[in-house]
PDB file of C-alpha atoms and ligand atoms in Angstrom:
ATOM      1  CA  MET A   8      89.234 100.417  92.484  1.00  0.00           C
ATOM      2  CA  ALA A   9      89.592 102.914  89.828  1.00  0.00           C
ATOM      3  CA  ALA A  10      92.833 105.160  89.344  1.00  0.00           C
ATOM      4  CA  ARG A  11      91.865 109.149  88.605  1.00  0.00           C
ATOM      5  CA  ILE A  12      94.251 111.325  87.054  1.00  0.00           C
ATOM      6  CA  LEU A  13      92.979 115.382  86.130  1.00  0.00           C
ATOM      7  CA  HIS A  14      95.118 117.013  83.657  1.00  0.00           C
ATOM      8  CA  VAL A  15      95.251 120.501  83.282  1.00  0.00           C
ATOM      9  CA  SER A  16      98.260 122.736  80.553  1.00  0.00           C
ATOM     10  CA  ASP A  17      99.091 125.986  79.614  1.00  0.00           C
ATOM     11  CA  LEU A  18      98.188 127.903  82.490  1.00  0.00           C
ATOM     12  CA  HIS A  19      99.250 130.750  81.074  1.00  0.00           C
ATOM     13  CA  VAL A  20      99.126 132.427  84.816  1.00  0.00           C
ATOM     14  CA  GLY A  21      99.802 136.017  84.227  1.00  0.00           C
ATOM     15  CA  THR A  22      97.573 136.399  81.246  1.00  0.00           C
ATOM     16  CA  ARG A  23      93.851 136.623  81.569  1.00  0.00           C
ATOM     17  CA  GLU A  24      93.225 135.021  84.568  1.00  0.00           C
ATOM     18  CA  ASP A  25      88.887 134.251  85.092  1.00  0.00           C
ATOM     19  CA  PRO A  26      88.183 133.759  88.788  1.00  0.00           C
ATOM     20  CA  GLN A  27      84.971 131.806  87.659  1.00  0.00           C
ATOM     21  CA  VAL A  28      86.609 129.324  85.447  1.00  0.00           C
ATOM     22  CA  GLU A  29      89.507 128.524  88.814  1.00  0.00           C
ATOM     23  CA  ALA A  30      86.393 127.949  91.324  1.00  0.00           C
ATOM     24  CA  ALA A  31      84.537 125.833  88.930  1.00  0.00           C
ATOM     25  CA  LEU A  32      88.336 124.050  88.337  1.00  0.00           C
ATOM     26  CA  VAL A  33      87.951 124.001  92.098  1.00  0.00           C
ATOM     27  CA  ARG A  34      84.414 122.683  91.787  1.00  0.00           C
ATOM     28  CA  LEU A  35      85.174 119.718  89.058  1.00  0.00           C
ATOM     29  CA  ALA A  36      88.396 118.682  90.784  1.00  0.00           C
ATOM     30  CA  ALA A  37      85.867 118.097  93.993  1.00  0.00           C
ATOM     31  CA  GLU A  38      83.702 116.012  92.483  1.00  0.00           C
ATOM     32  CA  LEU A  39      86.397 113.932  90.883  1.00  0.00           C
ATOM     33  CA  GLY A  40      88.267 113.495  93.540  1.00  0.00           C
ATOM     34  CA  PRO A  41      91.380 113.018  91.274  1.00  0.00           C
ATOM     35  CA  ASP A  42      94.271 110.876  93.169  1.00  0.00           C
ATOM     36  CA  VAL A  43      96.864 113.130  91.587  1.00  0.00           C
ATOM     37  CA  VAL A  44      97.047 116.620  89.515  1.00  0.00           C
ATOM     38  CA  VAL A  45      98.929 116.395  86.707  1.00  0.00           C
ATOM     39  CA  ALA A  46     100.007 120.039  85.274  1.00  0.00           C
ATOM     40  CA  SER A  47     101.905 119.887  82.156  1.00  0.00           C
ATOM     41  CA  GLY A  48     103.553 123.168  81.436  1.00  0.00           C
ATOM     42  CA  ASP A  49     103.056 126.700  80.766  1.00  0.00           C
ATOM     43  CA  LEU A  50     101.402 126.916  84.445  1.00  0.00           C
ATOM     44  CA  THR A  51     102.659 130.851  83.756  1.00  0.00           C
ATOM     45  CA  ASN A  52     103.206 133.635  80.836  1.00  0.00           C
ATOM     46  CA  ARG A  53     106.257 135.299  81.424  1.00  0.00           C
ATOM     47  CA  GLY A  54     108.158 132.541  84.378  1.00  0.00           C
ATOM     48  CA  ARG A  55     107.953 135.423  86.763  1.00  0.00           C
ATOM     49  CA  ARG A  56     107.613 134.521  90.763  1.00  0.00           C
ATOM     50  CA  GLY A  57     104.264 136.016  91.242  1.00  0.00           C
ATOM     51  CA  GLU A  58     102.895 134.015  88.374  1.00  0.00           C
ATOM     52  CA  HIS A  59     104.591 130.657  89.570  1.00  0.00           C
ATOM     53  CA  GLU A  60     103.281 131.474  93.349  1.00  0.00           C
ATOM     54  CA  ARG A  61      99.469 131.894  91.388  1.00  0.00           C
ATOM     55  CA  ALA A  62      99.504 128.850  89.586  1.00  0.00           C
ATOM     56  CA  ARG A  63     100.455 127.159  92.321  1.00  0.00           C
ATOM     57  CA  ASN A  64      97.834 128.202  94.770  1.00  0.00           C
ATOM     58  CA  LEU A  65      95.241 126.938  92.261  1.00  0.00           C
ATOM     59  CA  LEU A  66      97.179 123.859  91.831  1.00  0.00           C
ATOM     60  CA  GLN A  67      97.688 123.100  95.439  1.00  0.00           C
ATOM     61  CA  SER A  68      94.235 123.888  95.906  1.00  0.00           C
ATOM     62  CA  LEU A  69      92.872 121.315  94.063  1.00  0.00           C
ATOM     63  CA  GLY A  70      92.717 118.416  97.054  1.00  0.00           C
ATOM     64  CA  ALA A  71      95.429 116.077  95.359  1.00  0.00           C
ATOM     65  CA  PRO A  72      99.088 115.394  94.591  1.00  0.00           C
ATOM     66  CA  VAL A  73     100.458 118.259  92.262  1.00  0.00           C
ATOM     67  CA  VAL A  74     103.023 116.664  89.490  1.00  0.00           C
ATOM     68  CA  ALA A  75     103.934 119.785  87.429  1.00  0.00           C
ATOM     69  CA  VAL A  76     106.626 120.047  85.210  1.00  0.00           C
ATOM     70  CA  PRO A  77     107.749 123.327  83.243  1.00  0.00           C
ATOM     71  CA  GLY A  78     106.795 124.284  79.675  1.00  0.00           C
ATOM     72  CA  ASN A  79     108.325 126.942  77.323  1.00  0.00           C
ATOM     73  CA  HIS A  80     106.909 129.727  79.218  1.00  0.00           C
ATOM     74  CA  ASP A  81     107.487 128.852  82.390  1.00  0.00           C
ATOM     75  CA  LEU A  82     111.544 130.302  81.874  1.00  0.00           C
ATOM     76  CA  PRO A  83     112.427 133.682  82.246  1.00  0.00           C
ATOM     77  CA  TYR A  84     112.134 135.939  79.537  1.00  0.00           C
ATOM     78  CA  THR A  85     115.086 138.162  80.855  1.00  0.00           C
ATOM     79  CA  PHE A  86     118.525 137.819  79.707  1.00  0.00           C
ATOM     80  CA  PRO A  87     120.507 136.668  81.252  1.00  0.00           C
ATOM     81  CA  ALA A  88     118.665 135.416  83.750  1.00  0.00           C
ATOM     82  CA  ARG A  89     117.117 132.480  81.166  1.00  0.00           C
ATOM     83  CA  PHE A  90     120.487 131.404  80.395  1.00  0.00           C
ATOM     84  CA  THR A  91     121.682 131.707  84.006  1.00  0.00           C
ATOM     85  CA  THR A  92     119.330 130.575  85.887  1.00  0.00           C
ATOM     86  CA  PRO A  93     116.449 129.222  83.611  1.00  0.00           C
ATOM     87  CA  TRP A  94     114.311 126.994  86.275  1.00  0.00           C
ATOM     88  CA  ARG A  95     114.975 129.171  89.328  1.00  0.00           C
ATOM     89  CA  GLU A  96     111.416 130.364  89.960  1.00  0.00           C
ATOM     90  CA  PHE A  97     109.884 127.204  88.388  1.00  0.00           C
ATOM     91  CA  GLU A  98     112.155 124.587  91.234  1.00  0.00           C
ATOM     92  CA  ARG A  99     111.116 127.463  93.875  1.00  0.00           C
ATOM     93  CA  ALA A 100     107.749 127.309  93.385  1.00  0.00           C
ATOM     94  CA  TRP A 101     107.818 122.907  92.977  1.00  0.00           C
ATOM     95  CA  GLU A 102     111.412 121.995  93.982  1.00  0.00           C
ATOM     96  CA  THR A 103     111.975 120.393  90.890  1.00  0.00           C
ATOM     97  CA  THR A 104     111.651 120.535  86.964  1.00  0.00           C
ATOM     98  CA  GLU A 105     111.130 116.225  86.993  1.00  0.00           C
ATOM     99  CA  PRO A 106     108.967 114.979  89.596  1.00  0.00           C
ATOM    100  CA  MET A 107     107.379 112.292  90.462  1.00  0.00           C
ATOM    101  CA  TYR A 108     104.468 110.731  91.925  1.00  0.00           C
ATOM    102  CA  ALA A 109     103.849 106.812  92.988  1.00  0.00           C
ATOM    103  CA  SER A 110     101.266 105.045  94.563  1.00  0.00           C
ATOM    104  CA  PRO A 111     100.105 101.370  94.252  1.00  0.00           C
ATOM    105  CA  SER A 112      97.962 101.632  91.033  1.00  0.00           C
ATOM    106  CA  LEU A 113      99.532 104.810  89.395  1.00  0.00           C
ATOM    107  CA  HIS A 114     103.149 105.965  89.320  1.00  0.00           C
ATOM    108  CA  VAL A 115     103.907 108.903  87.283  1.00  0.00           C
ATOM    109  CA  VAL A 116     106.981 110.466  85.934  1.00  0.00           C
ATOM    110  CA  GLY A 117     107.410 113.950  85.036  1.00  0.00           C
ATOM    111  CA  LEU A 118     110.006 115.216  82.071  1.00  0.00           C
ATOM    112  CA  ASN A 119     110.956 118.360  81.370  1.00  0.00           C
ATOM    113  CA  SER A 120     110.973 119.252  77.603  1.00  0.00           C
ATOM    114  CA  ALA A 121     111.249 122.565  77.590  1.00  0.00           C
ATOM    115  CA  ARG A 122     114.954 124.416  76.389  1.00  0.00           C
ATOM    116  CA  PRO A 123     116.047 127.920  77.767  1.00  0.00           C
ATOM    117  CA  TYR A 124     117.602 128.549  74.375  1.00  0.00           C
ATOM    118  CA  ARG A 125     115.238 127.764  71.794  1.00  0.00           C
ATOM    119  CA  HIS A 126     111.500 130.266  72.448  1.00  0.00           C
ATOM    120  CA  GLN A 127     109.049 127.535  71.147  1.00  0.00           C
ATOM    121  CA  SER A 128     110.546 123.999  70.676  1.00  0.00           C
ATOM    122  CA  GLY A 129     110.819 121.021  73.164  1.00  0.00           C
ATOM    123  CA  GLY A 130     113.197 117.705  73.163  1.00  0.00           C
ATOM    124  CA  LEU A 131     114.364 115.320  75.768  1.00  0.00           C
ATOM    125  CA  SER A 132     118.136 114.143  76.012  1.00  0.00           C
ATOM    126  CA  ASP A 133     119.350 110.827  75.741  1.00  0.00           C
ATOM    127  CA  ALA A 134     120.119 111.276  79.679  1.00  0.00           C
ATOM    128  CA  GLN A 135     116.444 112.439  80.466  1.00  0.00           C
ATOM    129  CA  LEU A 136     115.282 109.061  78.686  1.00  0.00           C
ATOM    130  CA  ARG A 137     117.777 106.965  80.641  1.00  0.00           C
ATOM    131  CA  ASP A 138     116.804 108.282  83.658  1.00  0.00           C
ATOM    132  CA  ALA A 139     112.939 108.470  83.005  1.00  0.00           C
ATOM    133  CA  ALA A 140     113.277 104.681  82.103  1.00  0.00           C
ATOM    134  CA  ALA A 141     114.822 104.472  85.368  1.00  0.00           C
ATOM    135  CA  ARG A 142     112.086 106.138  87.489  1.00  0.00           C
ATOM    136  CA  LEU A 143     109.167 104.173  85.537  1.00  0.00           C
ATOM    137  CA  GLU A 144     110.937 100.731  86.346  1.00  0.00           C
ATOM    138  CA  GLN A 145     110.274 101.927  90.464  1.00  0.00           C
ATOM    139  CA  ALA A 146     106.549 101.598  89.685  1.00  0.00           C
ATOM    140  CA  ALA A 147     104.486  98.911  91.627  1.00  0.00           C
ATOM    141  CA  PRO A 148     103.881  96.022  89.960  1.00  0.00           C
ATOM    142  CA  GLY A 149     100.775  96.479  87.998  1.00  0.00           C
ATOM    143  CA  ALA A 150     100.324 100.031  88.577  1.00  0.00           C
ATOM    144  CA  TYR A 151      99.818 101.988  85.697  1.00  0.00           C
ATOM    145  CA  ARG A 152     102.873 104.175  84.002  1.00  0.00           C
ATOM    146  CA  VAL A 153     102.149 107.623  83.230  1.00  0.00           C
ATOM    147  CA  VAL A 154     104.931 110.306  81.311  1.00  0.00           C
ATOM    148  CA  ALA A 155     104.098 113.692  81.469  1.00  0.00           C
ATOM    149  CA  LEU A 156     105.734 116.544  79.576  1.00  0.00           C
ATOM    150  CA  HIS A 157     105.183 119.738  77.940  1.00  0.00           C
ATOM    151  CA  HIS A 158     105.503 119.503  74.068  1.00  0.00           C
ATOM    152  CA  HIS A 159     103.320 117.282  72.397  1.00  0.00           C
ATOM    153  CA  MET A 160     103.991 114.666  70.418  1.00  0.00           C
ATOM    154  CA  ILE A 161     100.564 114.054  68.255  1.00  0.00           C
ATOM    155  CA  GLY A 162      99.824 117.407  66.523  1.00  0.00           C
ATOM    156  CA  ALA A 163      96.462 119.490  66.859  1.00  0.00           C
ATOM    157  CA  PRO A 164      93.345 118.382  65.135  1.00  0.00           C
ATOM    158  CA  TRP A 165      92.436 121.947  63.930  1.00  0.00           C
ATOM    159  CA  ARG A 166      94.592 125.121  63.922  1.00  0.00           C
ATOM    160  CA  ALA A 167      97.472 124.744  61.201  1.00  0.00           C
ATOM    161  CA  ALA A 168     100.680 123.173  63.358  1.00  0.00           C
ATOM    162  CA  ARG A 169     102.347 126.196  63.654  1.00  0.00           C
ATOM    163  CA  LYS A 170     104.076 124.448  66.911  1.00  0.00           C
ATOM    164  CA  ARG A 171     106.685 121.788  65.786  1.00  0.00           C
ATOM    165  CA  PRO A 172     106.056 118.487  67.846  1.00  0.00           C
ATOM    166  CA  LEU A 173     108.901 117.501  70.386  1.00  0.00           C
ATOM    167  CA  ALA A 174     112.436 116.851  68.776  1.00  0.00           C
ATOM    168  CA  ARG A 175     113.278 113.429  67.719  1.00  0.00           C
ATOM    169  CA  ARG A 176     109.783 112.152  68.765  1.00  0.00           C
ATOM    170  CA  ASN A 177     109.825 108.802  67.055  1.00  0.00           C
ATOM    171  CA  HIS A 178     113.124 108.029  69.501  1.00  0.00           C
ATOM    172  CA  VAL A 179     111.422 109.347  72.540  1.00  0.00           C
ATOM    173  CA  LEU A 180     108.088 107.417  71.843  1.00  0.00           C
ATOM    174  CA  HIS A 181     110.135 104.167  71.232  1.00  0.00           C
ATOM    175  CA  GLU A 182     112.089 104.597  74.376  1.00  0.00           C
ATOM    176  CA  LEU A 183     109.258 105.521  76.523  1.00  0.00           C
ATOM    177  CA  VAL A 184     107.059 102.385  75.361  1.00  0.00           C
ATOM    178  CA  ALA A 185     110.337 100.125  75.952  1.00  0.00           C
ATOM    179  CA  ALA A 186     110.276 101.943  79.317  1.00  0.00           C
ATOM    180  CA  GLY A 187     107.113 100.743  79.704  1.00  0.00           C
ATOM    181  CA  ALA A 188     105.349 103.871  79.388  1.00  0.00           C
ATOM    182  CA  ASP A 189     101.257 103.042  79.423  1.00  0.00           C
ATOM    183  CA  LEU A 190     100.211 107.003  78.969  1.00  0.00           C
ATOM    184  CA  ILE A 191     101.884 109.771  77.527  1.00  0.00           C
ATOM    185  CA  VAL A 192     100.774 113.308  78.345  1.00  0.00           C
ATOM    186  CA  ALA A 193     101.483 116.994  77.285  1.00  0.00           C
ATOM    187  CA  GLY A 194     100.021 120.350  76.265  1.00  0.00           C
ATOM    188  CA  HIS A 195     101.188 123.106  74.130  1.00  0.00           C
ATOM    189  CA  ILE A 196      99.152 123.110  71.419  1.00  0.00           C
ATOM    190  CA  HIS A 197      96.122 124.256  73.399  1.00  0.00           C
ATOM    191  CA  GLN A 198      94.075 121.840  71.593  1.00  0.00           C
ATOM    192  CA  ALA A 199      92.614 118.263  72.703  1.00  0.00           C
ATOM    193  CA  ALA A 200      94.203 115.157  71.077  1.00  0.00           C
ATOM    194  CA  VAL A 201      94.178 111.905  71.614  1.00  0.00           C
ATOM    195  CA  SER A 202      95.508 108.796  70.079  1.00  0.00           C
ATOM    196  CA  GLU A 203      96.887 105.469  70.606  1.00  0.00           C
ATOM    197  CA  ARG A 204     100.259 104.966  68.696  1.00  0.00           C
ATOM    198  CA  HIS A 205      98.626 102.374  66.459  1.00  0.00           C
ATOM    199  CA  GLU A 206      96.230 104.316  65.363  1.00  0.00           C
ATOM    200  CA  PHE A 207      99.641 106.402  63.859  1.00  0.00           C
ATOM    201  CA  GLU A 208     102.179 104.184  63.300  1.00  0.00           C
ATOM    202  CA  VAL A 209     102.745 100.496  61.764  1.00  0.00           C
ATOM    203  CA  VAL A 210     103.877  98.667  64.807  1.00  0.00           C
ATOM    204  CA  SER A 211     105.419  95.555  63.733  1.00  0.00           C
ATOM    205  CA  GLY A 212     106.094  92.683  65.923  1.00  0.00           C
ATOM    206  CA  ASP A 213     104.995  94.716  68.999  1.00  0.00           C
ATOM    207  CA  ALA A 214     101.297  94.585  70.419  1.00  0.00           C
ATOM    208  CA  ARG A 215     101.700  96.998  73.407  1.00  0.00           C
ATOM    209  CA  ALA A 216      99.816  99.652  73.658  1.00  0.00           C
ATOM    210  CA  VAL A 217     100.521 103.661  74.460  1.00  0.00           C
ATOM    211  CA  VAL A 218      98.113 106.407  74.937  1.00  0.00           C
ATOM    212  CA  VAL A 219      99.443 109.442  73.813  1.00  0.00           C
ATOM    213  CA  SER A 220      97.029 112.309  74.796  1.00  0.00           C
ATOM    214  CA  ILE A 221      96.878 116.611  74.877  1.00  0.00           C
ATOM    215  CA  ALA A 222      95.280 118.368  77.277  1.00  0.00           C
ATOM    216  CA  PRO A 223      93.489 121.992  75.521  1.00  0.00           C
ATOM    217  CA  GLY A 224      94.511 124.709  77.771  1.00  0.00           C
ATOM    218  CA  LEU A 225      93.116 126.081  80.558  1.00  0.00           C
ATOM    219  CA  GLY A 226      93.851 129.221  79.824  1.00  0.00           C
ATOM    220  CA  GLN A 227      93.265 130.996  77.339  1.00  0.00           C
ATOM    221  CA  PRO A 228      96.028 134.122  76.568  1.00  0.00           C
ATOM    222  CA  ARG A 229      95.059 134.914  73.013  1.00  0.00           C
ATOM    223  CA  PRO A 230      91.359 134.315  73.196  1.00  0.00           C
ATOM    224  CA  GLN A 231      91.525 136.067  69.787  1.00  0.00           C
ATOM    225  CA  ARG A 232      93.171 133.082  68.480  1.00  0.00           C
ATOM    226  CA  LEU A 233      90.532 130.829  66.317  1.00  0.00           C
ATOM    227  CA  GLY A 234      90.792 127.189  66.879  1.00  0.00           C
ATOM    228  CA  GLU A 235      92.209 127.473  70.438  1.00  0.00           C
ATOM    229  CA  ALA A 236      89.848 125.575  73.177  1.00  0.00           C
ATOM    230  CA  ARG A 237      89.775 126.050  76.647  1.00  0.00           C
ATOM    231  CA  GLY A 238      89.423 122.555  78.587  1.00  0.00           C
ATOM    232  CA  LEU A 239      91.358 119.676  80.463  1.00  0.00           C
ATOM    233  CA  GLN A 240      91.365 116.083  80.486  1.00  0.00           C
ATOM    234  CA  VAL A 241      90.366 113.929  83.175  1.00  0.00           C
ATOM    235  CA  TYR A 242      91.768 109.614  82.814  1.00  0.00           C
ATOM    236  CA  GLU A 243      90.362 107.211  84.865  1.00  0.00           C
ATOM    237  CA  ILE A 244      92.168 103.887  84.788  1.00  0.00           C
ATOM    238  CA  GLU A 245      90.011 100.553  85.701  1.00  0.00           C
ATOM    239  CA  ALA A 246      91.423  96.910  85.146  1.00  0.00           C
ATOM    240  CA  GLY A 247      93.671  97.847  82.387  1.00  0.00           C
ATOM    241  CA  VAL A 248      91.083  99.657  80.581  1.00  0.00           C
ATOM    242  CA  LEU A 249      91.978 104.489  80.415  1.00  0.00           C
ATOM    243  CA  THR A 250      88.965 106.298  79.776  1.00  0.00           C
ATOM    244  CA  VAL A 251      90.093 110.159  78.325  1.00  0.00           C
ATOM    245  CA  GLU A 252      87.219 112.430  79.042  1.00  0.00           C
ATOM    246  CA  THR A 253      87.642 115.679  77.757  1.00  0.00           C
ATOM    247  CA  HIS A 254      86.117 118.960  79.279  1.00  0.00           C
ATOM    248  CA  ILE A 255      85.882 121.946  77.536  1.00  0.00           C
ATOM    249  CA  TRP A 256      84.468 125.416  78.572  1.00  0.00           C
ATOM    250  CA  ARG A 257      80.990 125.952  78.090  1.00  0.00           C
ATOM    251  CA  GLY A 258      77.845 127.934  79.394  1.00  0.00           C
ATOM    252  CA  GLY A 259      80.025 128.976  82.454  1.00  0.00           C
ATOM    253  CA  ASP A 260      80.970 125.568  83.456  1.00  0.00           C
ATOM    254  CA  TRP A 261      82.775 122.645  82.509  1.00  0.00           C
ATOM    255  CA  ALA A 262      81.063 120.295  80.459  1.00  0.00           C
ATOM    256  CA  ALA A 263      82.285 116.765  79.150  1.00  0.00           C
ATOM    257  CA  THR A 264      82.752 116.772  75.325  1.00  0.00           C
ATOM    258  CA  ALA A 265      84.203 113.777  74.304  1.00  0.00           C
ATOM    259  CA  ARG A 266      85.165 110.494  75.648  1.00  0.00           C
ATOM    260  CA  ARG A 267      87.354 107.539  74.208  1.00  0.00           C
ATOM    261  CA  SER A 268      88.363 103.964  76.380  1.00  0.00           C
ATOM    262  CA  PHE A 269      91.424 102.245  75.173  1.00  0.00           C
ATOM    263  CA  GLY A 270      92.471  98.430  76.009  1.00  0.00           C
ATOM    264  CA  GLY A 271      91.141  96.014  77.925  1.00  0.00           C
TER     265      GLY A 271
HETATM  266 FE1  FE2 B 321     100.701 127.077  75.769  1.00  0.00          FE
HETATM  267 FE1  FE2 B 322     104.131 125.589  75.245  1.00  0.00          FE
END
């Protein structure tokens, strides 16, 4: 039986919320019937309690368990809260910044790549990577293993890459592959990018594939900024084959615009 994941990112609740977009998302989720919804950070724009509550209400209305990780915008903008209690509001909404979802066919591990002392850039510590490996090891035999974080590991295809990728991304990629990750999903750049690692680096003596997938932004905090699509990703895993379908917002609804398959 196919497993299905709905991946949304960068809602930026607190900026331009669009009831039409949200209603269409609820409709799409009802059609797809995903096993799990993954929300890869920047759920809010300023990390305020009311924004977190609205983001949570929307995501929890999609009819599936939610794996939500924080982005750089989910931290409080105010001092000293940003440094003294950086995760309080996120954890109030979601309990943890590193959640997990496990079923016989899917295993999703969430990682917190946002750092209070850096406004934009993200990273993962060695302790987080060790912990991620231990959590990936708990996957049911044969389950498809997914890692979710906010910061991108592959770049934006269009807009000049002003945003830096995840710190130490080579190291992180190799650690996650060694730990058994099949798919790594992220956001932050508000554009779709999907690639299998053998497409972008020479890997000698290791045939294990890992697909890196960045979702476009669901929100559109700066609509005047050229090159930022509004969209989401849908993953379907069947018999070891991953299909990534990118949907974009067009003509007042979500429309599938690209489909790539990996493995098999
Ligand atoms: Fe964002
Ligand atoms: Fe971000």
